[in-house]
Tab-separated table of C-alpha atoms and ligand atoms in Angstrom:
chain	number	residue	atom	x	y	z
Y	1	MET	CA	138.448	248.219	79.204
Y	2	LYS	CA	142.056	248.317	79.809
Y	3	ASN	CA	144.436	245.257	79.931
Y	4	TYR	CA	147.175	246.214	82.203
Y	5	GLY	CA	149.570	243.355	82.919
Y	6	LEU	CA	148.255	241.527	79.940
Y	7	ALA	CA	148.911	244.041	77.261
Y	8	LYS	CA	150.424	242.620	73.949
Y	9	ARG	CA	152.077	244.080	71.124
Y	10	ILE	CA	149.959	243.600	68.176
Y	11	LEU	CA	150.738	244.215	64.436
Y	12	VAL	CA	147.841	245.436	62.260
Y	13	THR	CA	148.615	245.240	58.589
Y	14	GLY	CA	146.282	247.528	56.535
Y	15	GLY	CA	145.856	249.486	59.699
Y	16	ALA	CA	144.987	252.721	57.982
Y	17	GLY	CA	142.098	251.228	56.062
Y	18	PHE	CA	138.453	251.021	56.854
Y	19	ILE	CA	138.313	247.895	59.057
Y	20	GLY	CA	141.971	248.214	60.141
Y	21	SER	CA	141.684	251.495	61.644
Y	22	HIS	CA	138.738	250.551	63.871
Y	23	LEU	CA	140.498	247.421	64.830
Y	24	CYS	CA	143.754	249.708	65.824
Y	25	GLU	CA	141.433	251.837	67.840
Y	26	LYS	CA	139.754	249.072	69.689
Y	27	LEU	CA	143.002	247.349	70.655
Y	28	LEU	CA	144.640	250.596	71.853
Y	29	ASP	CA	141.212	250.966	73.988
Y	30	GLU	CA	141.880	247.401	75.311
Y	31	GLY	CA	145.485	248.628	76.542
Y	32	HIS	CA	147.564	246.945	73.928
Y	33	GLU	CA	150.416	248.148	71.994
Y	34	VAL	CA	149.579	248.538	68.288
Y	35	VAL	CA	152.039	248.717	65.290
Y	36	CYS	CA	150.042	249.734	62.300
Y	37	VAL	CA	151.685	248.794	58.896
Y	38	ASP	CA	150.263	250.250	55.797
Y	39	ASN	CA	151.554	251.328	52.182
Y	40	PHE	CA	148.553	253.823	52.017
Y	41	TYR	CA	147.281	252.422	48.689
Y	42	THR	CA	143.584	252.606	49.900
Y	43	GLY	CA	144.211	253.493	53.301
Y	44	ARG	CA	144.228	257.176	54.680
Y	45	ARG	CA	146.087	259.090	57.317
Y	46	ALA	CA	142.689	260.802	58.215
Y	47	ASN	CA	141.467	257.201	59.487
Y	48	ILE	CA	144.123	257.025	62.028
Y	49	ALA	CA	144.913	260.696	62.781
Y	50	HIS	CA	143.050	260.598	66.083
Y	51	LEU	CA	145.407	257.734	67.149
Y	52	VAL	CA	148.778	259.160	66.412
Y	53	ALA	CA	149.345	260.939	69.728
Y	54	ASN	CA	148.846	257.820	71.612
Y	55	PRO	CA	152.256	256.718	72.760
Y	56	MET	CA	151.185	252.928	72.398
Y	57	PHE	CA	150.560	253.542	68.599
Y	58	GLU	CA	153.197	253.395	65.991
Y	59	ILE	CA	152.975	253.576	62.112
Y	60	LEU	CA	155.031	251.962	59.562
Y	61	ARG	CA	154.806	252.997	55.905
Y	62	HIS	CA	155.540	249.414	54.302
Y	63	ASP	CA	154.305	247.374	51.579
Y	64	ILE	CA	153.676	243.530	52.822
Y	65	CYS	CA	154.862	242.250	49.658
Y	66	PHE	CA	158.203	242.782	51.113
Y	67	PRO	CA	159.770	241.241	54.331
Y	68	LEU	CA	159.040	242.924	57.500
Y	69	TYR	CA	161.126	242.506	60.845
Y	70	VAL	CA	159.426	243.651	63.796
Y	71	GLU	CA	158.715	241.782	67.334
Y	72	VAL	CA	155.327	241.173	67.900
Y	73	ASP	CA	152.765	238.915	69.918
Y	74	GLU	CA	149.955	238.898	67.387
Y	75	ILE	CA	149.350	239.792	63.715
Y	76	TYR	CA	146.068	240.846	62.343
Y	77	ASN	CA	146.603	240.545	58.386
Y	78	LEU	CA	144.225	242.854	56.819
Y	79	ALA	CA	146.385	244.542	54.167
Y	80	CYS	CA	144.603	244.155	50.799
Y	81	PRO	CA	142.548	246.577	48.617
Y	82	ALA	CA	138.861	245.269	49.225
Y	83	SER	CA	136.508	246.973	46.940
Y	84	PRO	CA	136.145	245.926	43.390
Y	85	ILE	CA	137.363	249.234	41.902
Y	86	HIS	CA	140.509	249.310	43.934
Y	87	TYR	CA	141.284	245.793	43.717
Y	88	GLN	CA	140.790	245.609	39.911
Y	89	PHE	CA	142.833	248.790	39.167
Y	90	ASP	CA	146.192	246.936	39.560
Y	91	PRO	CA	145.226	243.288	39.666
Y	92	VAL	CA	148.665	241.746	39.546
Y	93	GLN	CA	149.558	243.807	42.883
Y	94	THR	CA	146.345	242.693	44.342
Y	95	THR	CA	147.358	238.972	43.925
Y	96	LYS	CA	150.966	239.869	45.067
Y	97	THR	CA	149.493	241.502	48.208
Y	98	SER	CA	147.335	238.401	49.115
Y	99	VAL	CA	150.029	235.889	48.225
Y	100	HIS	CA	153.447	237.526	48.894
Y	101	GLY	CA	152.031	239.418	51.740
Y	102	ALA	CA	150.544	236.124	53.251
Y	103	ILE	CA	154.187	234.460	52.881
Y	104	ASN	CA	156.002	237.421	54.418
Y	105	MET	CA	153.459	237.805	57.267
Y	106	LEU	CA	153.449	233.974	58.022
Y	107	GLY	CA	157.290	234.038	57.843
Y	108	LEU	CA	157.284	236.934	60.322
Y	109	ALA	CA	154.663	234.970	62.623
Y	110	LYS	CA	156.882	231.806	62.438
Y	111	ARG	CA	160.040	233.737	63.335
Y	112	VAL	CA	158.538	235.526	66.322
Y	113	LYS	CA	155.981	232.712	67.311
Y	114	ALA	CA	152.930	235.000	66.954
Y	115	ARG	CA	149.520	234.040	66.531
Y	116	ILE	CA	148.281	235.285	63.094
Y	117	LEU	CA	144.779	235.929	61.855
Y	118	GLN	CA	143.896	236.313	58.146
Y	119	ALA	CA	141.282	238.650	56.966
Y	120	SER	CA	139.801	236.388	54.314
Y	121	THR	CA	136.643	237.091	52.584
Y	122	SER	CA	132.996	235.662	51.422
Y	123	GLU	CA	134.494	236.092	47.890
Y	124	VAL	CA	136.060	232.537	48.388
Y	125	TYR	CA	132.650	231.327	47.864
Y	126	GLY	CA	132.523	233.104	44.485
Y	127	ASP	CA	128.976	233.135	42.952
Y	128	PRO	CA	127.816	230.666	45.376
Y	129	ALA	CA	125.757	227.598	44.303
Y	130	VAL	CA	124.655	226.944	47.978
Y	131	HIS	CA	122.716	229.395	50.217
Y	132	PRO	CA	123.454	230.390	52.730
Y	133	GLN	CA	127.087	229.645	52.612
Y	134	ASP	CA	128.620	227.460	55.516
Y	135	GLU	CA	132.386	227.061	55.888
Y	136	SER	CA	132.178	223.606	54.521
Y	137	TYR	CA	131.315	224.897	50.978
Y	138	TRP	CA	134.232	224.934	48.670
Y	139	GLY	CA	132.834	227.821	46.404
Y	140	ASN	CA	132.169	228.750	42.835
Y	141	VAL	CA	134.985	231.051	41.850
Y	142	ASN	CA	135.797	231.861	38.235
Y	143	PRO	CA	139.790	231.534	38.086
Y	144	ILE	CA	140.283	233.852	35.129
Y	145	GLY	CA	137.816	236.733	35.555
Y	146	LEU	CA	137.900	240.305	36.522
Y	147	ARG	CA	137.204	239.466	40.307
Y	148	SER	CA	139.816	236.496	40.216
Y	149	CYS	CA	142.657	238.612	41.331
Y	150	TYR	CA	141.072	239.082	44.616
Y	151	ASP	CA	139.124	235.869	45.089
Y	152	GLU	CA	141.895	233.627	44.147
Y	153	GLY	CA	144.579	235.631	45.917
Y	154	LYS	CA	142.491	235.111	49.028
Y	155	ARG	CA	141.855	231.426	48.429
Y	156	CYS	CA	145.654	231.089	48.112
Y	157	ALA	CA	146.271	232.890	51.091
Y	158	GLU	CA	144.048	230.489	53.042
Y	159	THR	CA	146.016	227.643	51.537
Y	160	LEU	CA	149.147	229.116	52.711
Y	161	PHE	CA	147.785	229.479	56.349
Y	162	PHE	CA	146.791	226.168	56.612
Y	163	ASP	CA	149.884	224.838	55.304
Y	164	TYR	CA	151.914	226.860	57.608
Y	165	HIS	CA	149.750	225.421	60.359
Y	166	ARG	CA	150.228	221.902	59.333
Y	167	GLN	CA	153.850	222.225	58.300
Y	168	HIS	CA	155.145	224.620	60.857
Y	169	LYS	CA	152.553	224.364	63.448
Y	170	LEU	CA	151.772	228.130	63.400
Y	171	LYS	CA	148.903	229.352	65.515
Y	172	ILE	CA	146.445	230.519	62.781
Y	173	LYS	CA	142.980	231.923	62.554
Y	174	VAL	CA	141.173	232.295	59.072
Y	175	ALA	CA	138.248	234.603	59.145
Y	176	ARG	CA	135.824	234.682	56.291
Y	177	ILE	CA	134.567	238.386	56.413
Y	178	PHE	CA	131.266	239.139	54.637
Y	179	ASN	CA	130.118	242.618	53.448
Y	180	THR	CA	130.951	245.120	56.154
Y	181	TYR	CA	130.174	248.929	56.412
Y	182	GLY	CA	130.416	251.857	58.585
Y	183	PRO	CA	132.155	255.239	59.125
Y	184	ARG	CA	135.647	255.572	57.295
Y	185	MET	CA	134.800	253.545	54.363
Y	186	HIS	CA	136.390	255.105	51.387
Y	187	PRO	CA	134.130	257.565	49.831
Y	188	ASN	CA	135.533	256.664	46.083
Y	189	ASP	CA	135.532	252.996	46.714
Y	190	GLY	CA	132.533	252.373	44.643
Y	191	ARG	CA	131.116	249.952	47.212
Y	192	VAL	CA	127.263	249.965	47.292
Y	193	ILE	CA	126.700	251.524	50.690
Y	194	SER	CA	129.228	254.309	50.228
Y	195	ASN	CA	127.906	254.958	46.647
Y	196	PHE	CA	124.131	254.902	47.504
Y	197	ILE	CA	124.687	257.234	50.627
Y	198	ILE	CA	126.957	259.931	48.789
Y	199	GLN	CA	124.297	259.680	45.824
Y	200	ALA	CA	121.362	260.263	48.091
Y	201	LEU	CA	123.145	263.075	50.144
Y	202	GLN	CA	123.628	264.779	46.936
Y	203	ASN	CA	120.179	264.183	45.596
Y	204	GLN	CA	121.985	262.368	42.551
Y	205	ASN	CA	120.551	259.190	40.947
Y	206	ILE	CA	121.056	256.147	42.783
Y	207	THR	CA	122.820	253.624	40.472
Y	208	VAL	CA	121.483	250.146	41.057
Y	209	TYR	CA	123.281	247.565	38.999
Y	210	GLY	CA	121.176	244.915	37.234
Y	211	ASP	CA	117.717	244.952	38.465
Y	212	GLY	CA	118.671	245.031	42.125
Y	213	SER	CA	117.396	241.566	43.013
Y	214	GLN	CA	120.853	240.529	43.916
Y	215	THR	CA	121.440	240.231	47.710
Y	216	ARG	CA	124.111	240.835	50.192
Y	217	SER	CA	124.119	240.744	53.869
Y	218	PHE	CA	125.610	243.799	55.611
Y	219	CYS	CA	127.471	243.770	59.027
Y	220	TYR	CA	128.266	247.028	61.110
Y	221	VAL	CA	131.958	247.555	61.491
Y	222	ASP	CA	131.757	247.587	65.214
Y	223	ASP	CA	130.171	244.224	65.541
Y	224	LEU	CA	132.906	242.877	63.000
Y	225	ILE	CA	135.684	244.079	65.090
Y	226	ASP	CA	134.064	242.527	68.067
Y	227	SER	CA	134.131	239.148	66.334
Y	228	LEU	CA	137.731	239.536	64.917
Y	229	ILE	CA	139.132	240.085	68.419
Y	230	ARG	CA	137.097	237.129	69.866
Y	231	PHE	CA	138.474	235.143	67.414
Y	232	MET	CA	142.011	235.977	67.945
Y	233	ASN	CA	141.524	235.154	71.863
Y	234	SER	CA	139.786	231.933	71.043
Y	235	PRO	CA	141.398	228.712	71.924
Y	236	ASP	CA	144.398	227.460	69.757
Y	237	ASP	CA	142.412	224.593	68.256
Y	238	PHE	CA	139.772	226.811	67.002
Y	239	ILE	CA	141.478	228.020	63.693
Y	240	GLY	CA	138.533	228.540	61.360
Y	241	PRO	CA	137.968	229.065	58.536
Y	242	VAL	CA	134.812	230.936	60.200
Y	243	ASN	CA	132.134	232.995	58.531
Y	244	LEU	CA	132.118	236.404	60.202
Y	245	GLY	CA	129.240	238.576	59.016
Y	246	SER	CA	125.469	239.435	59.267
Y	247	PRO	CA	122.979	236.767	58.412
Y	248	SER	CA	120.210	239.392	57.551
Y	249	GLU	CA	120.129	239.494	53.982
Y	250	ILE	CA	118.675	242.391	51.689
Y	251	SER	CA	118.266	242.950	48.200
Y	252	ILE	CA	120.308	245.829	46.480
Y	253	LEU	CA	117.105	247.330	45.270
Y	254	GLU	CA	115.577	247.382	49.012
Y	255	LEU	CA	118.881	248.680	50.249
Y	256	ALA	CA	118.572	251.863	47.692
Y	257	GLN	CA	114.964	252.242	48.976
Y	258	LYS	CA	115.991	252.308	52.689
Y	259	ILE	CA	118.981	254.642	52.304
Y	260	ILE	CA	116.623	257.249	50.228
Y	261	GLU	CA	114.040	256.924	53.126
Y	262	LEU	CA	116.835	257.479	55.836
Y	263	THR	CA	118.528	260.484	54.195
Y	264	GLU	CA	114.834	261.934	53.042
Y	265	SER	CA	116.639	262.096	49.646
Y	266	LYS	CA	114.985	263.317	46.337
Y	267	SER	CA	117.204	261.008	44.534
Y	268	GLU	CA	115.593	258.638	41.994
Y	269	ILE	CA	116.687	254.965	41.223
Y	270	VAL	CA	118.211	254.423	37.876
Y	271	TYR	CA	119.404	250.951	36.612
Y	272	GLU	CA	122.712	250.358	35.194
Y	273	PRO	CA	124.518	246.987	33.721
Y	274	LEU	CA	125.456	244.300	36.262
Y	275	PRO	CA	129.147	243.995	36.507
Y	276	LYS	CA	130.571	240.669	35.231
Y	277	ASP	CA	130.785	237.844	37.828
Y	278	ASP	CA	128.800	239.854	40.374
Y	279	PRO	CA	127.522	237.338	42.784
Y	280	HIS	CA	123.610	236.859	42.668
Y	281	GLN	CA	123.056	236.084	46.357
Y	282	ARG	CA	125.303	236.109	49.695
Y	283	GLN	CA	124.301	235.367	53.218
Y	284	PRO	CA	126.608	233.764	55.783
Y	285	ALA	CA	125.729	230.939	57.964
Y	286	ILE	CA	127.222	231.994	61.209
Y	287	ASP	CA	126.318	228.852	63.508
Y	288	LEU	CA	130.073	228.361	63.888
Y	289	ALA	CA	130.799	231.918	65.165
Y	290	LYS	CA	127.834	231.726	67.361
Y	291	ARG	CA	128.754	228.456	68.982
Y	292	GLN	CA	132.601	228.936	69.210
Y	293	LEU	CA	132.849	232.646	69.761
Y	294	GLY	CA	129.560	233.483	71.457
Y	295	TRP	CA	128.973	236.125	68.765
Y	296	GLU	CA	126.486	237.478	66.552
Y	297	PRO	CA	126.026	241.042	65.138
Y	298	LYS	CA	124.073	243.396	67.247
Y	299	THR	CA	123.546	246.513	65.281
Y	300	LYS	CA	120.274	246.734	63.161
Y	301	LEU	CA	120.741	247.868	59.704
Y	302	GLU	CA	118.859	251.080	60.088
Y	303	ASP	CA	121.077	252.040	63.213
Y	304	GLY	CA	124.339	251.237	61.504
Y	305	LEU	CA	123.258	253.185	58.202
Y	306	ARG	CA	122.323	256.112	60.370
Y	307	LYS	CA	125.855	256.148	61.703
Y	308	ALA	CA	127.489	255.900	58.333
Y	309	ILE	CA	124.973	258.609	56.748
Y	310	GLU	CA	126.426	260.931	59.706
Y	311	TYR	CA	130.048	259.988	58.831
Y	312	PHE	CA	129.473	260.942	55.118
Y	313	LYS	CA	127.548	263.976	55.717
Y	314	ALA	CA	130.662	265.251	57.637
Y	315	ILE	CA	133.172	264.421	54.748
Y	316	VAL	CA	131.239	265.059	51.351
R	1	LIG	P1	140.706	248.966	52.858
R	1	LIG	O1	141.215	249.185	51.452
R	1	LIG	O2	139.966	250.075	53.441
R	1	LIG	O3	142.042	248.726	53.483
R	1	LIG	C1	143.084	247.859	53.148
R	1	LIG	C2	144.207	248.529	53.744
R	1	LIG	O4	145.373	247.748	53.343
R	1	LIG	C3	144.519	249.873	53.134
R	1	LIG	O5	144.771	250.762	54.261
R	1	LIG	C4	145.610	249.734	52.240
R	1	LIG	O6	146.362	250.937	51.935
R	1	LIG	C5	146.557	248.577	52.743
R	1	LIG	N1	147.187	247.938	51.818
R	1	LIG	C6	146.913	247.457	50.580
R	1	LIG	N2	147.739	246.798	50.010
R	1	LIG	C7	148.938	246.794	50.983
R	1	LIG	C8	150.206	246.252	50.890
R	1	LIG	N3	150.663	245.686	49.849
R	1	LIG	N4	151.092	246.556	52.169
R	1	LIG	C9	150.531	247.317	53.028
R	1	LIG	N5	149.298	247.794	52.955
R	1	LIG	C10	148.437	247.479	52.078
R	1	LIG	O7	139.721	247.728	52.940
R	1	LIG	P2	138.984	247.183	54.199
R	1	LIG	O8	137.419	247.267	53.735
R	1	LIG	O9	139.391	247.895	55.501
R	1	LIG	O10	139.388	245.692	54.272
R	1	LIG	C11	140.269	245.211	55.022
R	1	LIG	C12	140.541	243.843	54.873
R	1	LIG	O11	139.367	242.984	55.216
R	1	LIG	C13	140.987	243.238	53.544
R	1	LIG	O12	141.981	242.265	53.700
R	1	LIG	C14	139.713	242.834	52.923
R	1	LIG	O13	139.986	241.801	51.890
R	1	LIG	C15	138.882	242.208	54.110
R	1	LIG	N6	137.552	242.094	53.923
R	1	LIG	C16	136.893	243.301	53.891
R	1	LIG	C17	135.609	243.264	53.570
R	1	LIG	C18	134.499	244.390	53.702
R	1	LIG	O14	133.337	244.345	53.273
R	1	LIG	N7	135.278	245.649	53.874
R	1	LIG	C19	134.840	242.098	53.198
R	1	LIG	C20	135.649	240.811	53.239
R	1	LIG	C21	136.998	240.956	53.554
R	2	LIG	N1	125.977	247.803	43.400
R	2	LIG	C1	125.089	248.567	42.980
R	2	LIG	N2	125.385	250.067	42.825
R	2	LIG	C2	126.476	250.696	42.936
R	2	LIG	C3	127.638	249.881	43.647
R	2	LIG	C4	127.273	248.370	43.806
R	2	LIG	O1	124.106	248.218	42.527
R	2	LIG	O2	126.610	251.902	42.864
R	2	LIG	C5	125.837	246.477	43.677
R	2	LIG	C6	126.821	245.399	42.925
R	2	LIG	O3	126.500	245.274	41.705
R	2	LIG	C7	126.615	244.210	43.883
R	2	LIG	C8	126.375	244.887	45.370
R	2	LIG	O4	125.858	246.122	44.961
R	2	LIG	O5	125.702	243.469	43.362
R	2	LIG	C9	127.545	244.897	46.333
R	2	LIG	O6	128.670	245.662	45.690
R	2	LIG	P1	129.922	245.962	46.596
R	2	LIG	O7	130.742	246.451	45.480
R	2	LIG	O8	129.512	246.943	47.530
R	2	LIG	O9	130.422	244.538	47.113
R	2	LIG	P2	130.621	243.057	46.718
R	2	LIG	O10	129.920	243.017	45.273
R	2	LIG	O11	132.032	243.009	46.790
R	2	LIG	O12	129.757	242.359	47.557
C-alpha cells in the first residue's frame, strides 16, 4: 500500500540487521523514504541488497555510539547485536550501543522533533519469576552476569526513553520484543532457530542445551514488523512499554523435534550444558498490544518455520 501525500522520512538504526531489513522493506513498500543507519557489526549488505536501487532508500555506515545529524520525521532504534554470541563477544560495546546509542538517538529526536521507537526486549524481565510476563512486571535480572551487558543496557535505554519523555516531552514508544525468527536471521548467530534448522539441513546433531524443558514463544518476523509499525502510528499517549511477540509457548526439545520433522532430517538430538542465566521460561502476555494496537500474531509456527527453512536451504 503506497502512502502518497503522507510519506515520511524514517530513520531505521540497525536497518541492515535481521528485523531492521524487513522493517526498511515494509516502510519503503508503504511509500516512505527510509534512511538506514548501520555499522555492519552483525548486519549484512545482503539483507538490504534488494533495496539499494530504490531511490527512496539511503544507507549510512555509522555507529550510533556517536552523534548523528539527519533530518527525519520518525526513528526506529533497532541498532544492537541481539543474539547472545554476538552481544557477549564485545560486552562493553553492547552496553555502549544500548546506552550511548539511545542518548544519541533521543538527542536527535529532540532536535528534529521526531517520534522515536525503542526496540527493547523481553530480556528486561531476565529469568522471570512470574509467568506469563506482562508489562507491569519489573523483572528478575542478574546485573553482573554474562547476559547483563544486553539486559541492563536495554533496561537503561528504557529509563532514558521515559526520562526524555518526562523531562523533554519527547514522543516515545517502547516495544518489548520477544523471540522473533524468519528469513535473514544470521546463520552464525547461535540462536536456537537458526542453529537447529542449519543442523537439521546438514543432518548434524541438534544441540539442545540443558534438558530442553526451557520454553520460548516465537513470533514470525512479518507479524512483528506489523506490530512495530502499528505501534509507531498509534496515538501519542500510548507510549508503552508494550510486549510484542507470540503467546504460543513451546519447549526447546519440542522445537527440535518439530524442525527435524519439517526438514525430514536424519539428525539426532544431543544434550549440551545449559548456558549460565538462561531463562527457564518465557511467554508474553499480549493483552495490551491486542487492546491498543488491534494486533496479534497470525503466522502459525509450522508455516513460519517452513519459510525460514526455505531461506536457510538457499544460503547454507
Ligand atoms: P541483528 O543483530 O540482526 O541487527 C542489529 C543491527 O544493528 C545489525 O545490523 C548491526 O550491524 C547493527 N548495529 C549494532 N551495533 C550498532 C551500532 N553501534 N551502530 C549502528 N548499528 C549497529 O539483530 P535483530 O534480531 O535484527 O534485532 C534488532 C533489534 O531488535 C535489536 O535492538 C534487538 O535487541 C531487538 N530484539 C530482537 C529480538 C529477536 O528475537 N531478534 C528480540 C528482542 C529484541
Ligand atoms: N538453545 C539450544 N540450542 C542451541 C541454541 C540455543 O538449546 O543450539 C537454547 C538456549 O539455551 C535457550 C533457547 O534455546 O534456552 C533460546 O536461545 P536463543 O539464543 O535463541 O534466545 P534467548 O535465549 O536469547 O531467548
